[in-house]
Tab-separated table of C-alpha atoms in Angstrom:
chain	number	residue	atom	x	y	z
A	1	MET	CA	-26.961	0.546	-65.793
A	2	MET	CA	-29.312	-0.472	-68.573
A	3	VAL	CA	-31.930	2.067	-69.563
A	4	ASP	CA	-35.475	1.186	-70.441
A	5	PRO	CA	-36.045	2.268	-74.077
A	6	PHE	CA	-39.768	2.615	-73.436
A	7	GLU	CA	-39.175	4.946	-70.492
A	8	VAL	CA	-36.704	7.044	-72.508
A	9	ARG	CA	-39.219	7.321	-75.311
A	10	MET	CA	-42.031	8.338	-72.950
A	11	ARG	CA	-39.904	10.980	-71.219
A	12	PHE	CA	-38.787	12.435	-74.534
A	13	THR	CA	-42.364	12.454	-75.799
A	14	THR	CA	-43.441	14.380	-72.701
A	15	GLN	CA	-40.699	16.941	-73.262
A	16	LEU	CA	-41.796	17.446	-76.863
A	17	GLN	CA	-45.418	17.860	-75.808
A	18	HIS	CA	-44.476	20.572	-73.315
A	19	LEU	CA	-42.038	22.526	-75.471
A	20	SER	CA	-42.306	26.304	-75.355
A	21	ALA	CA	-40.802	28.988	-77.575
A	22	SER	CA	-37.858	29.479	-75.197
A	23	VAL	CA	-34.360	28.391	-76.160
A	24	THR	CA	-33.935	26.660	-72.799
A	25	SER	CA	-36.898	24.400	-73.465
A	26	SER	CA	-35.533	23.313	-76.853
A	27	GLN	CA	-32.007	22.820	-75.548
A	28	LYS	CA	-33.221	20.673	-72.658
A	29	ALA	CA	-35.031	18.309	-75.023
A	30	ALA	CA	-32.057	18.275	-77.403
A	31	HIS	CA	-29.648	17.406	-74.587
A	32	TYR	CA	-31.922	14.545	-73.568
A	33	ALA	CA	-32.018	13.114	-77.096
A	34	LEU	CA	-28.244	13.391	-77.422
A	35	ARG	CA	-27.770	11.760	-74.047
A	36	TYR	CA	-29.603	8.695	-75.334
A	37	ARG	CA	-28.171	8.797	-78.840
A	38	ASP	CA	-28.045	5.006	-78.953
A	39	LEU	CA	-31.822	5.187	-79.392
A	40	ASP	CA	-31.588	7.818	-82.117
A	41	GLU	CA	-33.945	6.143	-84.593
A	42	ASP	CA	-36.587	5.607	-81.930
A	43	LEU	CA	-36.329	9.187	-80.656
A	44	HIS	CA	-36.431	10.551	-84.195
A	45	SER	CA	-39.687	8.680	-84.741
A	46	CYS	CA	-41.010	10.368	-81.571
A	47	ILE	CA	-40.396	13.768	-83.147
A	48	LEU	CA	-42.330	12.820	-86.273
A	49	GLU	CA	-45.201	11.357	-84.262
A	50	GLN	CA	-45.577	14.434	-82.070
A	51	LEU	CA	-45.461	16.703	-85.109
A	52	GLU	CA	-48.436	14.875	-86.564
A	53	ARG	CA	-50.448	14.557	-83.351
A	54	ASN	CA	-50.240	17.895	-81.552
A	55	ASN	CA	-51.810	21.311	-82.129
A	56	MET	CA	-50.279	23.889	-84.460
A	57	ASN	CA	-48.674	25.863	-81.630
A	58	ASN	CA	-46.796	22.814	-80.424
A	59	ARG	CA	-45.760	21.927	-83.965
A	60	ALA	CA	-44.233	25.389	-84.364
A	61	ASN	CA	-42.304	24.869	-81.125
A	62	ILE	CA	-41.059	21.475	-82.315
A	63	MET	CA	-39.884	23.164	-85.518
A	64	SER	CA	-37.809	25.556	-83.393
A	65	PHE	CA	-36.525	22.599	-81.395
A	66	ILE	CA	-35.379	20.903	-84.611
A	67	GLU	CA	-33.235	23.928	-85.436
A	68	HIS	CA	-31.428	23.800	-82.072
A	69	PHE	CA	-31.322	20.005	-82.091
A	70	CYS	CA	-29.604	19.741	-85.473
A	71	GLU	CA	-27.104	22.421	-84.510
A	72	MET	CA	-26.241	20.686	-81.229
A	73	ALA	CA	-26.058	17.257	-82.879
A	74	THR	CA	-23.621	18.668	-85.435
A	75	LYS	CA	-21.433	20.199	-82.726
A	76	GLU	CA	-21.402	16.929	-80.781
A	77	ASP	CA	-20.610	15.051	-83.986
A	78	HIS	CA	-23.677	12.815	-83.880
A	79	LEU	CA	-24.670	13.130	-87.519
A	80	PRO	CA	-27.250	10.298	-87.693
A	81	TYR	CA	-29.795	12.649	-86.108
A	82	VAL	CA	-29.003	15.289	-88.730
A	83	ARG	CA	-29.162	12.840	-91.624
A	84	MET	CA	-32.544	11.509	-90.504
A	85	MET	CA	-33.881	15.049	-90.267
A	86	GLN	CA	-32.531	15.867	-93.722
A	87	ARG	CA	-34.265	12.761	-95.046
A	88	ASP	CA	-37.626	13.593	-93.449
A	89	ILE	CA	-37.616	17.392	-93.678
A	90	ILE	CA	-40.473	17.460	-96.209
A	91	ARG	CA	-42.590	15.296	-93.903
A	92	VAL	CA	-41.744	17.660	-91.047
A	93	VAL	CA	-42.786	20.742	-93.016
A	94	ASP	CA	-45.997	19.045	-94.179
A	95	ALA	CA	-46.880	18.412	-90.538
A	96	VAL	CA	-46.136	21.953	-89.359
A	97	VAL	CA	-47.786	23.566	-92.402
A	98	PRO	CA	-50.342	21.060	-93.742
A	99	PRO	CA	-51.476	21.453	-97.362
A	100	ASP	CA	-55.094	21.958	-96.192
A	101	GLY	CA	-54.234	25.437	-94.901
A	102	THR	CA	-54.732	24.735	-91.199
A	103	GLY	CA	-51.120	25.655	-90.467
A	104	ALA	CA	-50.962	28.877	-92.480
A	105	ALA	CA	-49.902	30.799	-89.374
A	106	ASN	CA	-46.743	28.676	-89.213
A	107	VAL	CA	-45.475	29.444	-92.728
A	108	LYS	CA	-43.348	32.432	-91.733
A	109	HIS	CA	-41.816	30.558	-88.809
A	110	VAL	CA	-41.021	27.502	-90.934
A	111	ARG	CA	-39.315	29.681	-93.531
A	112	ARG	CA	-37.138	31.277	-90.871
A	113	VAL	CA	-36.082	27.896	-89.471
A	114	LEU	CA	-35.336	26.522	-92.940
A	115	SER	CA	-33.251	29.595	-93.739
A	116	SER	CA	-31.323	29.130	-90.504
A	117	LEU	CA	-30.702	25.445	-91.219
A	118	GLN	CA	-29.450	26.367	-94.677
A	119	SER	CA	-27.084	29.014	-93.306
A	120	LYS	CA	-25.683	26.397	-90.924
A	121	GLU	CA	-25.212	24.024	-93.883
A	122	ILE	CA	-27.607	21.473	-92.413
A	123	LEU	CA	-29.983	21.769	-95.367
A	124	SER	CA	-28.955	22.366	-98.956
A	125	ALA	CA	-30.066	25.444	-100.859
A	126	GLU	CA	-31.843	23.192	-103.359
A	127	SER	CA	-33.940	21.543	-100.638
A	128	VAL	CA	-34.908	24.866	-99.088
A	129	THR	CA	-35.826	26.333	-102.481
A	130	GLU	CA	-37.993	23.326	-103.284
A	131	ILE	CA	-39.817	23.491	-99.951
A	132	ASP	CA	-40.240	27.255	-100.168
A	133	ALA	CA	-41.954	26.882	-103.528
A	134	ALA	CA	-44.462	24.478	-101.968
A	135	LEU	CA	-45.071	26.859	-99.055
A	136	LYS	CA	-46.270	29.623	-101.373
A	137	ASP	CA	-49.571	27.790	-101.798
A	138	ARG	CA	-49.975	27.512	-98.028
A	139	GLU	CA	-49.489	31.145	-97.053
A	140	PRO	CA	-52.244	32.944	-95.123
A	141	HIS	CA	-54.852	34.630	-97.305
A	142	SER	CA	-58.335	36.019	-96.968
A	143	ALA	CA	-59.970	32.640	-97.458
A	144	HIS	CA	-58.506	31.502	-94.144
A	145	LEU	CA	-60.037	34.476	-92.352
A	146	ASP	CA	-63.667	33.925	-93.341
A	147	PHE	CA	-64.926	32.160	-90.250
A	148	GLU	CA	-68.437	33.598	-90.087
A	149	GLN	CA	-71.358	31.865	-91.675
A	150	GLU	CA	-74.372	33.555	-93.120
A	151	GLU	CA	-77.670	32.697	-91.529
A	152	ALA	CA	-78.722	29.410	-93.010
A	153	PRO	CA	-80.318	26.145	-91.972
A	154	GLU	CA	-78.324	24.158	-89.485
A	155	GLY	CA	-75.645	22.073	-91.145
A	156	SER	CA	-74.985	24.563	-93.924
A	157	ALA	CA	-71.330	24.535	-94.971
A	158	ARG	CA	-71.148	27.791	-96.920
A	159	SER	CA	-69.501	31.066	-95.976
A	160	LYS	CA	-70.853	34.576	-96.528
A	161	THR	CA	-69.360	34.522	-99.987
A	162	GLY	CA	-71.243	31.340	-100.763
A	163	THR	CA	-68.023	29.365	-101.110
A	164	PRO	CA	-68.167	25.825	-99.739
A	165	ARG	CA	-65.958	25.473	-96.708
A	166	ASN	CA	-63.089	23.077	-96.317
A	167	PRO	CA	-64.639	20.005	-94.691
A	168	LYS	CA	-61.532	19.570	-92.537
A	169	ALA	CA	-61.720	23.144	-91.318
A	170	GLN	CA	-65.454	22.803	-90.716
A	171	GLY	CA	-66.062	22.290	-87.033
A	172	MET	CA	-62.444	23.093	-86.153
A	173	ARG	CA	-62.307	25.344	-83.113
A	174	VAL	CA	-59.267	27.243	-81.926
A	175	ASP	CA	-59.136	27.393	-78.159
A	176	LYS	CA	-58.762	30.897	-76.696
A	177	ARG	CA	-55.944	29.677	-74.481
A	178	GLN	CA	-54.085	28.391	-77.543
A	179	ILE	CA	-54.458	31.793	-79.216
A	180	GLU	CA	-53.064	33.596	-76.172
A	181	GLN	CA	-50.256	31.059	-75.892
A	182	ARG	CA	-49.382	31.516	-79.560
A	183	ILE	CA	-49.236	35.305	-79.168
A	184	GLU	CA	-46.825	34.991	-76.241
A	185	GLU	CA	-44.659	32.442	-78.022
A	186	ASP	CA	-44.507	34.542	-81.182
A	187	ARG	CA	-43.310	37.440	-79.040
A	188	GLU	CA	-40.588	35.227	-77.593
A	189	ARG	CA	-39.518	34.062	-81.051
A	190	ASN	CA	-39.445	37.628	-82.399
A	191	LYS	CA	-37.409	38.718	-79.386
A	192	ARG	CA	-34.834	35.997	-80.061
A	193	LEU	CA	-34.769	36.932	-83.739
A	194	ARG	CA	-33.995	40.566	-82.912
A	195	GLU	CA	-31.275	39.485	-80.498
A	196	SER	CA	-29.668	37.222	-83.099
A	197	MET	CA	-29.524	40.115	-85.560
A	198	TRP	CA	-27.160	41.953	-83.195
A	199	THR	CA	-25.063	38.946	-82.266
A	200	VAL	CA	-21.362	39.180	-83.108
A	201	SER	CA	-18.646	36.603	-82.605
A	202	GLY	CA	-16.551	38.798	-80.309
A	203	ASP	CA	-13.756	38.969	-82.861
A	204	ASP	CA	-12.962	42.616	-83.661
A	205	ALA	CA	-11.850	41.642	-87.163
A	206	ASP	CA	-15.242	40.045	-87.889
A	207	GLU	CA	-17.093	43.080	-86.573
A	208	PHE	CA	-14.872	45.409	-88.627
A	209	ALA	CA	-15.511	43.320	-91.754
A	210	LYS	CA	-19.255	43.458	-91.120
A	211	LEU	CA	-19.208	47.237	-90.726
A	212	TRP	CA	-16.942	47.607	-93.757
A	213	ASP	CA	-19.377	45.627	-95.904
A	214	GLU	CA	-22.244	47.855	-94.790
A	215	VAL	CA	-20.436	51.076	-95.730
A	216	SER	CA	-20.921	52.258	-99.297
A	217	ASP	CA	-17.999	53.056	-101.592
A	218	ILE	CA	-16.549	56.587	-101.481
A	219	GLY	CA	-17.767	58.770	-104.330
A	220	GLU	CA	-17.206	62.310	-105.574
A	221	ASP	CA	-20.060	63.595	-103.422
A	222	ASP	CA	-18.285	62.342	-100.310
A	223	PHE	CA	-15.192	64.426	-101.149
A	224	ILE	CA	-17.323	67.516	-101.795
A	225	ASN	CA	-19.169	67.068	-98.490
A	226	ALA	CA	-15.898	66.566	-96.625
A	227	LYS	CA	-14.450	69.729	-98.161
A	228	GLU	CA	-17.554	71.735	-97.241
A	229	GLU	CA	-17.451	70.429	-93.664
A	230	ALA	CA	-13.747	71.324	-93.382
A	231	THR	CA	-14.448	74.846	-94.659
A	232	GLU	CA	-17.297	75.200	-92.171
A	233	ARG	CA	-15.068	74.093	-89.286
A	234	GLU	CA	-12.389	76.614	-90.293
A	235	ARG	CA	-14.985	79.384	-90.458
A	236	MET	CA	-16.348	78.475	-87.022
A	237	ALA	CA	-12.813	78.399	-85.588
A	238	GLU	CA	-12.110	81.877	-86.957
A	239	THR	CA	-15.386	83.166	-85.508
A	240	VAL	CA	-14.571	81.788	-82.061
A	241	GLN	CA	-11.094	83.312	-82.212
A	242	ASP	CA	-12.502	86.752	-83.161
A	243	VAL	CA	-14.955	86.603	-80.249
A	244	ARG	CA	-12.158	85.854	-77.791
A	245	VAL	CA	-10.095	88.764	-79.109
């Protein structure tokens, strides 16, 4: 049965608009895109469009989706999706963390996703290093926190420090619901991050190698401590034996 490309595009767009920080949400959208891989270029353009049209919370969620999407596309051996994302990754980052500072809250999240994509060999170390250098100028700083205006005639565009405000930021209001939603989604992302830190493959050899790498080399102090502990155990054993006698 023939599918309607317009309908596929609209359904995928809706999924992107309603993404949350949960893994299930990202995987559902990724499965949908892979199901209609014949429309890969069209669906990739949907991702870019939604990144540039939605609020910063949604853009952060789409960034998380991209991580899962590229991983799943690689596993299912549909590399065109991955190649298009590699090609447009700078455009993606610019949308999630715009140069004007409005996406400063997303910098940390973007860095984590980029690091993950690099570890999965989806992005090169050179690309990640280049993007990370650009992100340094977009990190949160005190200038982004000065939202109060001194008393002045209506229409004044200066802060308490007397510094002219960014005209793009002027008049920008963050909805309370968006703030609460962002807090909840950041909690979900941090929860997943903590879980991933404890994830092991299930192979005892891998777990042993990990533990072995974390243990420091044996030094002279270790032998001295071991000898002292052995002497202490012998002394305690003699004491117990004397008490029994």
